[in-house]
PDB file of C-alpha atoms and ligand atoms in Angstrom:
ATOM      1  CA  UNK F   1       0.000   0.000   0.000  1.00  0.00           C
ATOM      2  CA  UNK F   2       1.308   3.333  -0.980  1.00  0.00           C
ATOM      3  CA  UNK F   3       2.276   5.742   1.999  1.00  0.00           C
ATOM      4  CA  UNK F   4      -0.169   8.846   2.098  1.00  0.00           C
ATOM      5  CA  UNK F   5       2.515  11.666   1.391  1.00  0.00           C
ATOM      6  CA  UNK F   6       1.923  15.270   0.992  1.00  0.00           C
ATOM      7  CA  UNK F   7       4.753  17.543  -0.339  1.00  0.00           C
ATOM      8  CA  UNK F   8       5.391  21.819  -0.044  1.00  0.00           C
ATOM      9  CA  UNK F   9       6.768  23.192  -2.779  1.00  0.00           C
ATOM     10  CA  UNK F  10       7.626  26.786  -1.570  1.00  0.00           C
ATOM     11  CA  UNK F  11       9.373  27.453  -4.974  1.00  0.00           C
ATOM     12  CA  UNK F  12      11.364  30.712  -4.970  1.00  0.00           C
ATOM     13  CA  UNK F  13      10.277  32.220  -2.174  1.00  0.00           C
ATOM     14  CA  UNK F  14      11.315  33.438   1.015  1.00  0.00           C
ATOM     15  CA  UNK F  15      14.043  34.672   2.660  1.00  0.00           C
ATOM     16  CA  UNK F  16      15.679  33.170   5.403  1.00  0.00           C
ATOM     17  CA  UNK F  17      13.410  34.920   8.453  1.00  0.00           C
ATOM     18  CA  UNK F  18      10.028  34.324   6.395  1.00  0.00           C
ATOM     19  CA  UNK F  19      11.092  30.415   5.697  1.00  0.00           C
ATOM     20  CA  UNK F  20      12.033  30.055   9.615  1.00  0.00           C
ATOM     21  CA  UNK F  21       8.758  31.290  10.003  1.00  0.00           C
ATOM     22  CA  UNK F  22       7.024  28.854   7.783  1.00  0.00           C
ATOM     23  CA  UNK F  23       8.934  25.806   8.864  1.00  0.00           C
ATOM     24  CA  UNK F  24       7.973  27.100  12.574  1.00  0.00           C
ATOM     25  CA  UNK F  25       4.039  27.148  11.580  1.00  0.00           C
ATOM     26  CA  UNK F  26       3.882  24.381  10.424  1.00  0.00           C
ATOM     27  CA  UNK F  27       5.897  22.357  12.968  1.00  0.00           C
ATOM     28  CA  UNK F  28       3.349  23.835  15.234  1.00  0.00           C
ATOM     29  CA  UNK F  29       0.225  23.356  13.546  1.00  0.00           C
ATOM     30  CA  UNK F  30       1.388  19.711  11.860  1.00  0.00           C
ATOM     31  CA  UNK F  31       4.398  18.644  13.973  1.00  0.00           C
ATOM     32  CA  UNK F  32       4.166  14.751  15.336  1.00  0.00           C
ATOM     33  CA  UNK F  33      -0.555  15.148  15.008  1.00  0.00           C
ATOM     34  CA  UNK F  34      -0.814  13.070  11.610  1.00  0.00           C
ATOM     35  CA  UNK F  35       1.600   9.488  11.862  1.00  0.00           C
ATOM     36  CA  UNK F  36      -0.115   8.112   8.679  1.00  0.00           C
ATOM     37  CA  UNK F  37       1.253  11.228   6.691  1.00  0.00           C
ATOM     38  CA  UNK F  38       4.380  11.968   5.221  1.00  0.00           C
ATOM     39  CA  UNK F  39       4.826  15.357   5.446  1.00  0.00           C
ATOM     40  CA  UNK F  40       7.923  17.281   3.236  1.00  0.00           C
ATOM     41  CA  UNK F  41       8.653  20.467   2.858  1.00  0.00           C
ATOM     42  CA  UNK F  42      10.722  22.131   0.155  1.00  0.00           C
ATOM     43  CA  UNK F  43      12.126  25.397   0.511  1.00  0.00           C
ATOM     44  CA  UNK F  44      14.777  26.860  -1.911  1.00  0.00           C
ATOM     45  CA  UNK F  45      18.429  25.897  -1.153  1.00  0.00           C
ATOM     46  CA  UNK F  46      18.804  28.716   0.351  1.00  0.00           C
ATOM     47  CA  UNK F  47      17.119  27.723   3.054  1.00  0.00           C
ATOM     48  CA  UNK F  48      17.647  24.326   3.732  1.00  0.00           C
ATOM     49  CA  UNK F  49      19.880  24.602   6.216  1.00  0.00           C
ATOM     50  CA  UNK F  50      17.372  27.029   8.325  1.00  0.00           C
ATOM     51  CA  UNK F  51      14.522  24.978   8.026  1.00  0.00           C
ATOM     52  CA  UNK F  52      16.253  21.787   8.930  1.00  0.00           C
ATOM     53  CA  UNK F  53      16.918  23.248  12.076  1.00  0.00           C
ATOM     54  CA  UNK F  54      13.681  24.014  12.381  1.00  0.00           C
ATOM     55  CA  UNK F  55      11.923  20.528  11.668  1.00  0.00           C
ATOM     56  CA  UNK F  56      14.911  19.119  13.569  1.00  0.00           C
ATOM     57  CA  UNK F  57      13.634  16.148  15.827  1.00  0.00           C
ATOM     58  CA  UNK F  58      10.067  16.391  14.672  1.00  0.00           C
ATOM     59  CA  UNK F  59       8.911  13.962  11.725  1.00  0.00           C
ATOM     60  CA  UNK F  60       8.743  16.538   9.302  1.00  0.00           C
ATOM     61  CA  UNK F  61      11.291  15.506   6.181  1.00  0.00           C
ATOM     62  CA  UNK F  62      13.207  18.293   4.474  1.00  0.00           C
ATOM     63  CA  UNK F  63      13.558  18.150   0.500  1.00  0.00           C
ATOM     64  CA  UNK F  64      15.042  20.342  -2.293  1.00  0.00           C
ATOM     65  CA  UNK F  65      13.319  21.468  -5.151  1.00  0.00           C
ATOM     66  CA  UNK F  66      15.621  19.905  -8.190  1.00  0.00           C
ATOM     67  CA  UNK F  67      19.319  18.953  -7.991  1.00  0.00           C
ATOM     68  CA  UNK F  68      22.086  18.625 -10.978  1.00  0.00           C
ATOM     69  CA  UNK F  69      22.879  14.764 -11.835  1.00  0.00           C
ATOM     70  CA  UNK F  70      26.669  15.095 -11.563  1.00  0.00           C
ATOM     71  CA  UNK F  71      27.854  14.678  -8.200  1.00  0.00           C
ATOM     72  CA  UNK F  72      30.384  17.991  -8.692  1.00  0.00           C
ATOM     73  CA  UNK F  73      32.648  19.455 -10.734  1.00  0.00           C
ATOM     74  CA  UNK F  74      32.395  23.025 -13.065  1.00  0.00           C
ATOM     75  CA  UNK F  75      28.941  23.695 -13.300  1.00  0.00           C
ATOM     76  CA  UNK F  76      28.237  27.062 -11.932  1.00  0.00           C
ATOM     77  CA  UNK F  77      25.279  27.356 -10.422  1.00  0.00           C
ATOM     78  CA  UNK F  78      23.909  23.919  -9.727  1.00  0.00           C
ATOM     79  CA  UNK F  79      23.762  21.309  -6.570  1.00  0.00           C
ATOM     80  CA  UNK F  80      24.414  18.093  -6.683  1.00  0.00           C
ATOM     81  CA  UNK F  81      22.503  15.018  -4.743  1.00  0.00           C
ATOM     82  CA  UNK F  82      25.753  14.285  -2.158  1.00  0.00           C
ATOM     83  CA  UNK F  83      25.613  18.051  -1.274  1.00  0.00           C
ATOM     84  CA  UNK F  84      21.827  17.771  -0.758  1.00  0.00           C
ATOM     85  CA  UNK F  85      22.157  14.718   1.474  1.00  0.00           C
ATOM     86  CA  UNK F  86      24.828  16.426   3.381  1.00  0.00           C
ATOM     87  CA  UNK F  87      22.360  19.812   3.927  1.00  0.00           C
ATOM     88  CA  UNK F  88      20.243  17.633   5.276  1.00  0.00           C
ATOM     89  CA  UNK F  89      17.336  16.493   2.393  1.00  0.00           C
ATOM     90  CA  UNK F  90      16.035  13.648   2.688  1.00  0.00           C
ATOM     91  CA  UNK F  91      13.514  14.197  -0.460  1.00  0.00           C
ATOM     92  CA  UNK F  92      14.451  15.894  -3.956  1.00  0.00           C
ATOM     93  CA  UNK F  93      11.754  17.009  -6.502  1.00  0.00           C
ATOM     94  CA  UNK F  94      13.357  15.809  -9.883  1.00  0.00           C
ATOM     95  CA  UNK F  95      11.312  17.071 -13.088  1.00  0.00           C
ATOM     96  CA  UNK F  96       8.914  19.592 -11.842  1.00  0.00           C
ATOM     97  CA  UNK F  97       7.079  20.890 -15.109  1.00  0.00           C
ATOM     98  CA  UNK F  98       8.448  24.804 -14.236  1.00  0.00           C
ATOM     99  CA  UNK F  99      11.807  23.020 -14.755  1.00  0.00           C
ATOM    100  CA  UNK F 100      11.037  21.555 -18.173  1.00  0.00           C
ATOM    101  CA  UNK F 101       9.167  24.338 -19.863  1.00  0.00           C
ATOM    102  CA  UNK F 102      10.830  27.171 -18.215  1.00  0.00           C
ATOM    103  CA  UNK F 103      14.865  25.950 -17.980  1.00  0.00           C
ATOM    104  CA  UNK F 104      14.375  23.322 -20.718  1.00  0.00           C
ATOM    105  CA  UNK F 105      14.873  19.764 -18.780  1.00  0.00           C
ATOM    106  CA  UNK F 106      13.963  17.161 -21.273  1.00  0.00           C
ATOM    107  CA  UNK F 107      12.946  13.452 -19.793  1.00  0.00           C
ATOM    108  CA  UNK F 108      16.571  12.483 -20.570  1.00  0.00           C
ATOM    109  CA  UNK F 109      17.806  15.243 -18.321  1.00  0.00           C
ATOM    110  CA  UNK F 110      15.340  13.688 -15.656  1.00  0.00           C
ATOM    111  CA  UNK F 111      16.176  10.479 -16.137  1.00  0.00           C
ATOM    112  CA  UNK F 112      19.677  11.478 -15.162  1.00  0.00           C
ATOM    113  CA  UNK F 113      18.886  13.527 -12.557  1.00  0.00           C
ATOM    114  CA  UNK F 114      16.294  10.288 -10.880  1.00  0.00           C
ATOM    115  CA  UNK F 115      19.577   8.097 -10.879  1.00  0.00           C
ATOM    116  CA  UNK F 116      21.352  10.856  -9.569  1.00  0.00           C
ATOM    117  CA  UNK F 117      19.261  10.630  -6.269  1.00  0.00           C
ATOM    118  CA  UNK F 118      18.900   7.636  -5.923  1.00  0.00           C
ATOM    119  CA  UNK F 119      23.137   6.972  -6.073  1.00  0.00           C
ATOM    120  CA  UNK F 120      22.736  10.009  -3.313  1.00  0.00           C
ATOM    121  CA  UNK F 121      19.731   7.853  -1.306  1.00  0.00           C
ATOM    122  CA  UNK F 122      17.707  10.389  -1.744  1.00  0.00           C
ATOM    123  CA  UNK F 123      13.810   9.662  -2.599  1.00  0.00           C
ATOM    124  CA  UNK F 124      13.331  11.288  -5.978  1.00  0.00           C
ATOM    125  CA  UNK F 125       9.739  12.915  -5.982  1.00  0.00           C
ATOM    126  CA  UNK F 126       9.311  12.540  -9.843  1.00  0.00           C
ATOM    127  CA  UNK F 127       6.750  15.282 -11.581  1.00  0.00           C
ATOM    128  CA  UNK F 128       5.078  14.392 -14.649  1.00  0.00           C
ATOM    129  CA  UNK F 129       1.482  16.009 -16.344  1.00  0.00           C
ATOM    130  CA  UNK F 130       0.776  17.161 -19.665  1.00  0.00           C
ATOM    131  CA  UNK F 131      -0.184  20.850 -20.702  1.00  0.00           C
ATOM    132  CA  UNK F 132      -3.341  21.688 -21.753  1.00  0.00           C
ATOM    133  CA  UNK F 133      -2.942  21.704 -25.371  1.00  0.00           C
ATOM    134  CA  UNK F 134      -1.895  17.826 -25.362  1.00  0.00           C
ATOM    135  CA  UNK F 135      -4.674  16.795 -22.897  1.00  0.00           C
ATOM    136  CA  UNK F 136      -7.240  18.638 -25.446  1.00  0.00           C
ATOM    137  CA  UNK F 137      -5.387  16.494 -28.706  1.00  0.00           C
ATOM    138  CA  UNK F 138      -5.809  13.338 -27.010  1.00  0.00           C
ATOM    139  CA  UNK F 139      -2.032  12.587 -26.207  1.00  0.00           C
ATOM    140  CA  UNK F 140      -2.118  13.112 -21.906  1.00  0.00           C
ATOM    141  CA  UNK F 141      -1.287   9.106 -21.907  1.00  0.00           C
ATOM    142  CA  UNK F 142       1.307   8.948 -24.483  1.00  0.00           C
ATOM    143  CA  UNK F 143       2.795  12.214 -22.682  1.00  0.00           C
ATOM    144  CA  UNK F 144       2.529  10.323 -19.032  1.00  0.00           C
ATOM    145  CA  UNK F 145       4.182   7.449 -20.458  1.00  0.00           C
ATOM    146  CA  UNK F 146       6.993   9.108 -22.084  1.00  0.00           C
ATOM    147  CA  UNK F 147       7.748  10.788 -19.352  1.00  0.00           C
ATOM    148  CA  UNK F 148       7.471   7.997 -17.373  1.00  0.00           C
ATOM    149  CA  UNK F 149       9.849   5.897 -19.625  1.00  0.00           C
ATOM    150  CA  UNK F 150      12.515   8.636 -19.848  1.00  0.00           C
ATOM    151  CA  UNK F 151      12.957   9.132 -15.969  1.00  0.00           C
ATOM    152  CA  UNK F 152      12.742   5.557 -15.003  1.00  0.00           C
ATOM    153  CA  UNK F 153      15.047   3.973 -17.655  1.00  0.00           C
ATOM    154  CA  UNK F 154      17.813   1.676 -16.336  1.00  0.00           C
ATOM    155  CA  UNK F 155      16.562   2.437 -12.829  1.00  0.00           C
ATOM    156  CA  UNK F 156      16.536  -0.406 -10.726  1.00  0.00           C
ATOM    157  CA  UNK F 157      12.972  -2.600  -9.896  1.00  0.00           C
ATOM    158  CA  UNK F 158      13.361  -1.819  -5.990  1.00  0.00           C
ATOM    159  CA  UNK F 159      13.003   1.886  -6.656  1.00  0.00           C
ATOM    160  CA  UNK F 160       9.536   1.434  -5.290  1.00  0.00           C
ATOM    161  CA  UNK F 161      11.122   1.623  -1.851  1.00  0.00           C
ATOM    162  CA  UNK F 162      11.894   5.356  -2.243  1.00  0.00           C
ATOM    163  CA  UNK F 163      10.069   6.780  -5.418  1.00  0.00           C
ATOM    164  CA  UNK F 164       7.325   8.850  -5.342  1.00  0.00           C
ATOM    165  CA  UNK F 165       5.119  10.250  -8.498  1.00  0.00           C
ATOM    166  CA  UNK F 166       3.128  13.110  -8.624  1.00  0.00           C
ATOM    167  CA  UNK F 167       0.903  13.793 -11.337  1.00  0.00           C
ATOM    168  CA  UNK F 168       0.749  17.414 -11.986  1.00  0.00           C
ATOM    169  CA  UNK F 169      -1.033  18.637 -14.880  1.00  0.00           C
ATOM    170  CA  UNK F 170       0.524  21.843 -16.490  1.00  0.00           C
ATOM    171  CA  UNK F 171      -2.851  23.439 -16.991  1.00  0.00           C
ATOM    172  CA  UNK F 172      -3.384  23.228 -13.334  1.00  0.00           C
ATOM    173  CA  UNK F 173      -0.054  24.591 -11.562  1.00  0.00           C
ATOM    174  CA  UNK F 174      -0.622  28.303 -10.270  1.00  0.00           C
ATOM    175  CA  UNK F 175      -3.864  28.468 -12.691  1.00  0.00           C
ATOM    176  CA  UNK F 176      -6.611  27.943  -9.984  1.00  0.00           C
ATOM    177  CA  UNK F 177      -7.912  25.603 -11.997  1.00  0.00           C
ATOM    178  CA  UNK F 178      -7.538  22.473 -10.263  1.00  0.00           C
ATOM    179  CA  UNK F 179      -7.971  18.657 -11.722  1.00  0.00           C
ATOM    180  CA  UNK F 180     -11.339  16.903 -11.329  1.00  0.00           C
ATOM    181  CA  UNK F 181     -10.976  13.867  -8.757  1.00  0.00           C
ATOM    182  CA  UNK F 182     -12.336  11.955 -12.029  1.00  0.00           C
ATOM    183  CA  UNK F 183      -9.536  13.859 -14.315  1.00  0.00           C
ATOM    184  CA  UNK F 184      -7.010  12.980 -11.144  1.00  0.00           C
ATOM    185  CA  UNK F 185      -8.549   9.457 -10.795  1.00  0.00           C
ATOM    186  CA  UNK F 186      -7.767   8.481 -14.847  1.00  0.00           C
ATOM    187  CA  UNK F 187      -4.614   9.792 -14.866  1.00  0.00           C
ATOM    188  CA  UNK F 188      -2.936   8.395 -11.503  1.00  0.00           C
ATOM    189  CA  UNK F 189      -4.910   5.012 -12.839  1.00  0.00           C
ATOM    190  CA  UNK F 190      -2.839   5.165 -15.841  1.00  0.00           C
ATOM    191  CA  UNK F 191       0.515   6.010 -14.498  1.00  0.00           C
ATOM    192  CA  UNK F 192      -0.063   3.388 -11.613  1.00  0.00           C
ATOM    193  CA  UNK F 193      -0.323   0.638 -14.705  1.00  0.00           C
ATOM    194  CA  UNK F 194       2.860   2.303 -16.547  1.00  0.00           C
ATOM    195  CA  UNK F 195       4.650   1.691 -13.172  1.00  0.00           C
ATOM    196  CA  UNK F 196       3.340  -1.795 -13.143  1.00  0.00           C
ATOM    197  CA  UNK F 197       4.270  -2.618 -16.532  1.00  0.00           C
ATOM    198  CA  UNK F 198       8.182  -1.598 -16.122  1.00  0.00           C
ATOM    199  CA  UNK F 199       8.290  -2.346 -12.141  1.00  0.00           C
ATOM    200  CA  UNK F 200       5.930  -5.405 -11.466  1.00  0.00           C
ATOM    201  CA  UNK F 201       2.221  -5.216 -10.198  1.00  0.00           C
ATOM    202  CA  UNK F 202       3.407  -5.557  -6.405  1.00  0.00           C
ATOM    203  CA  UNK F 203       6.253  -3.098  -6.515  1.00  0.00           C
ATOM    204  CA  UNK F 204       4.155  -0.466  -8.626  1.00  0.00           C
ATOM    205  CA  UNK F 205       1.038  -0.303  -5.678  1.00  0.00           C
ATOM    206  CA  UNK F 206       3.719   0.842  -3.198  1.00  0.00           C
ATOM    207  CA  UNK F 207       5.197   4.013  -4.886  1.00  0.00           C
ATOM    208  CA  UNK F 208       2.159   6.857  -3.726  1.00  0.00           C
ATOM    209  CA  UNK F 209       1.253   9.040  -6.408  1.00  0.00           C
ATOM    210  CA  UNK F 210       0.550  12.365  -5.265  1.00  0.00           C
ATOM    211  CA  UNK F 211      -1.427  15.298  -7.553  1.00  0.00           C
ATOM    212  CA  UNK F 212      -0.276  18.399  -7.737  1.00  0.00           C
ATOM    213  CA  UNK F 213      -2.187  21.820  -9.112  1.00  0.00           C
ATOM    214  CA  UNK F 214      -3.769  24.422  -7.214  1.00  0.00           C
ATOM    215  CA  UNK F 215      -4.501  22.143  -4.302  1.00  0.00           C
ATOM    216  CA  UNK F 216      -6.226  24.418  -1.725  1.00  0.00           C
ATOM    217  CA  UNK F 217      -7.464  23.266   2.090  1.00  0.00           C
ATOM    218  CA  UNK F 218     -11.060  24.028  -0.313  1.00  0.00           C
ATOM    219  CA  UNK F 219     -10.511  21.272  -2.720  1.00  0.00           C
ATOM    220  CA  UNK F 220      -7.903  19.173  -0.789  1.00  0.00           C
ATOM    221  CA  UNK F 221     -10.920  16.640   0.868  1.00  0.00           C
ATOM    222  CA  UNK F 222     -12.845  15.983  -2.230  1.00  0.00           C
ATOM    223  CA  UNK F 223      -8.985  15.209  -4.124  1.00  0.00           C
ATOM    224  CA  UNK F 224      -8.336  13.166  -0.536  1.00  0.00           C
ATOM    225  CA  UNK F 225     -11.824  10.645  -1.558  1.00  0.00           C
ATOM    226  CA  UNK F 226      -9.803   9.503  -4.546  1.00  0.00           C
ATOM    227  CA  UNK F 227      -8.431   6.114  -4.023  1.00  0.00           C
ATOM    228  CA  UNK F 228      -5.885   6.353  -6.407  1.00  0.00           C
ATOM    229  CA  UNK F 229      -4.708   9.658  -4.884  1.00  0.00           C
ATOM    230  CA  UNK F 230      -2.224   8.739  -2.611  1.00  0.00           C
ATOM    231  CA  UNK F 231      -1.027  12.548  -1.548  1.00  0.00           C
ATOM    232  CA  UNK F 232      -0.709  15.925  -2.995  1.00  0.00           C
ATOM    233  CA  UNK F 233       2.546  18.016  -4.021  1.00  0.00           C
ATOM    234  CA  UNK F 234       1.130  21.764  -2.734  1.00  0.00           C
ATOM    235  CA  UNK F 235       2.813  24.864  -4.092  1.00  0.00           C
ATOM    236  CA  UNK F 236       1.113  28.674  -3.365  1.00  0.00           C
ATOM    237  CA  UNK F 237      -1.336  26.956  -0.280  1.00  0.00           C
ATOM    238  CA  UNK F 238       1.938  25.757   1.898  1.00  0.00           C
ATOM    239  CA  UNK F 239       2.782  28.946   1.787  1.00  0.00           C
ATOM    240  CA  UNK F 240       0.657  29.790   4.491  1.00  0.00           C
ATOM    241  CA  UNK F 241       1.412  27.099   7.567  1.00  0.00           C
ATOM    242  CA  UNK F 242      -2.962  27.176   8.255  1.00  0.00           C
ATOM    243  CA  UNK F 243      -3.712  25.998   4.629  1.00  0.00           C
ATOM    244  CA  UNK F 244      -1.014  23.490   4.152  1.00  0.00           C
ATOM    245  CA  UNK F 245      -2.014  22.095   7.653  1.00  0.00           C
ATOM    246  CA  UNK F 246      -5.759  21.960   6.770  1.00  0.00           C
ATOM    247  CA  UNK F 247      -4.634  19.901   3.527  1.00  0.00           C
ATOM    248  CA  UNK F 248      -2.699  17.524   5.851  1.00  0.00           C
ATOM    249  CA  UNK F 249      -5.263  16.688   7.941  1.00  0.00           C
ATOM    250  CA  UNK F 250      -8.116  16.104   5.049  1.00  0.00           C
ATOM    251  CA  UNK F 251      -5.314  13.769   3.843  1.00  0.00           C
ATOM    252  CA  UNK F 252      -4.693  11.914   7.161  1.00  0.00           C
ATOM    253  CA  UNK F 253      -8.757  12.247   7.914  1.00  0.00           C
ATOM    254  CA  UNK F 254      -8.950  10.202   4.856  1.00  0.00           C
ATOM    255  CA  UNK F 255      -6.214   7.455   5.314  1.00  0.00           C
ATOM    256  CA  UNK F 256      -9.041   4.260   5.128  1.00  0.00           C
ATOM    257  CA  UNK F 257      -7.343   1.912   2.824  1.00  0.00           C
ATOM    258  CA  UNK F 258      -6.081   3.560  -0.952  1.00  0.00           C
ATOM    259  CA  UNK F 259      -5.876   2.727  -3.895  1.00  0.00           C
ATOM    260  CA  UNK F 260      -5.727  -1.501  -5.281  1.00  0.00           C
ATOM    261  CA  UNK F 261      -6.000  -2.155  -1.436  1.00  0.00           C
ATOM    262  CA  UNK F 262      -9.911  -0.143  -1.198  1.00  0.00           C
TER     263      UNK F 262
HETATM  264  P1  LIG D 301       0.322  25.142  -7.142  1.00  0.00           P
HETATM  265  O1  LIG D 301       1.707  24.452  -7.559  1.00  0.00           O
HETATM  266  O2  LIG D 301      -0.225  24.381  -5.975  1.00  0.00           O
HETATM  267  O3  LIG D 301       0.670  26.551  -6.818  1.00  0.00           O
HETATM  268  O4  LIG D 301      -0.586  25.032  -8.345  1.00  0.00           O
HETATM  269  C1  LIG D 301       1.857  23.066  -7.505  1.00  0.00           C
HETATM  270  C2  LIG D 301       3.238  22.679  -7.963  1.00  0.00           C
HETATM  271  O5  LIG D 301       3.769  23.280  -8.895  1.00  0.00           O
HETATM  272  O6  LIG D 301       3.850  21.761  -7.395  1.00  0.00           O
END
């Protein structure tokens, strides 16, 4: 059975003081209250090292936001998957959708960076989700799959232990405009049989797969019903330490046995 696992993207921003104050909330508000959920937050690298304080000795898990697949060497400006281990992540996002459209990743570059992390031991949170434009042409599975099949190429079965999907539809990231729990339900469906298919039926109904796309505390119980929605990955709600705790708790209020195992 997959673990119920929701994720905060806090993207870029924050300074230091306001991140310290985030981490604090939701230590506070979350800290040890929901057992049956995985909670991670993801601040930028510049403040890892602040908000790992902060979580330290809760069971709050600290993760970055992407990471370069080299371990070091000449390449100004990126981090690689030791150093993140080191600063204390135990999580990495790897092929957020931002990442691919706006700093050109392509699924290769994913794939790359998912081996990366998992060389590092450190659970890859893999994004994949089609824009609007292919869902309306009919190719949202062909997309899933793809990008399925270029991040998990020569990756090992037992990656199940420590991957985790989350199906984030362009359309819906930032927009408001948030996936149906039918449109959500289709989709995680499908990538849960791609997973299958290259991992094994048994291995595949471990990994959670978490949606991701204007989650809100509003929205966040009705996505939480959905037994093949395992989590969500939250960006502009975990900003705010009440919102990202109310979509905690409508995840952990629903933790009844998910997906296959319903
Ligand atoms: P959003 O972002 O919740 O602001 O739509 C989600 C994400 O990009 O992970």
């Amino acid at each position: 059975m997959a673990r119920t696992t929701v994720i905060a993207n806090w993207k870029m921003h924050g300074t230091q003081a306001e991140a310290l104050a985030l981490a604090r909330g939701v230590r506070r508000l979350v800290g040890n209250r929901f057992p049956a959920v995985e909670v991670v937050l993801a601040p930028p690298f510049t403040s890892l090292e602040t908000v790992r304080r902060a979580l330290r000795g809760s069971r709050l898990h600290l993760s970055a936001q992407n990471l370069h697949w080299q371990p070091q060497g000449a390449f100004t400006g990126e981090v690689g998957a030791d150093m993140l281990g080191d600063a204390g992540c135990s999580h990495v996002i790897v092929g957020h959708s931002e990442r691919r459209r706006l700093f050109g990743e392509t699924d290769r570059d994913v794939g790359r960076k998912l081996a990366a992390a998992l060389e590092a031991s450190l659970k890859p949170v893999l994004c994949i989700g089609e824009t609007l434009q292919e869902r309306r042409a009919g190719r949202m599975r062909r997309i899933l799959s793809a990008q399925l099949s270029g991040a998990l190429k020569g990756v090992s079965k037992s990656v199940n232990e420590i991957l985790t999907v989350a199906y984030e539809p362009v359309w819906a990231i930032g927009t408001g405009k948030n996936a149906t729990p039918a449109q959500a339900a289709e989709a995680h469906g499908w990538i849960r049989r791609g997973l299958a298919r290259r991992l094994g039926e048994a291995p595949a109904r471990e990994i959670p797969i978490l949606y991701g796309g204007s989650v809100t505390p509003h929205n966040a119980p009705e996505l939480a019903a959905v037994a093949e929605v395992d989590g969500v990955l939250v960006g502009g709600a975990s900003l705010d330490p009440r919102s990202f705790a109310a979509i905690v708790s409508a995840f952990a209020a629903n933790d009844t046995p998910r997906t296959e195992d319903a």
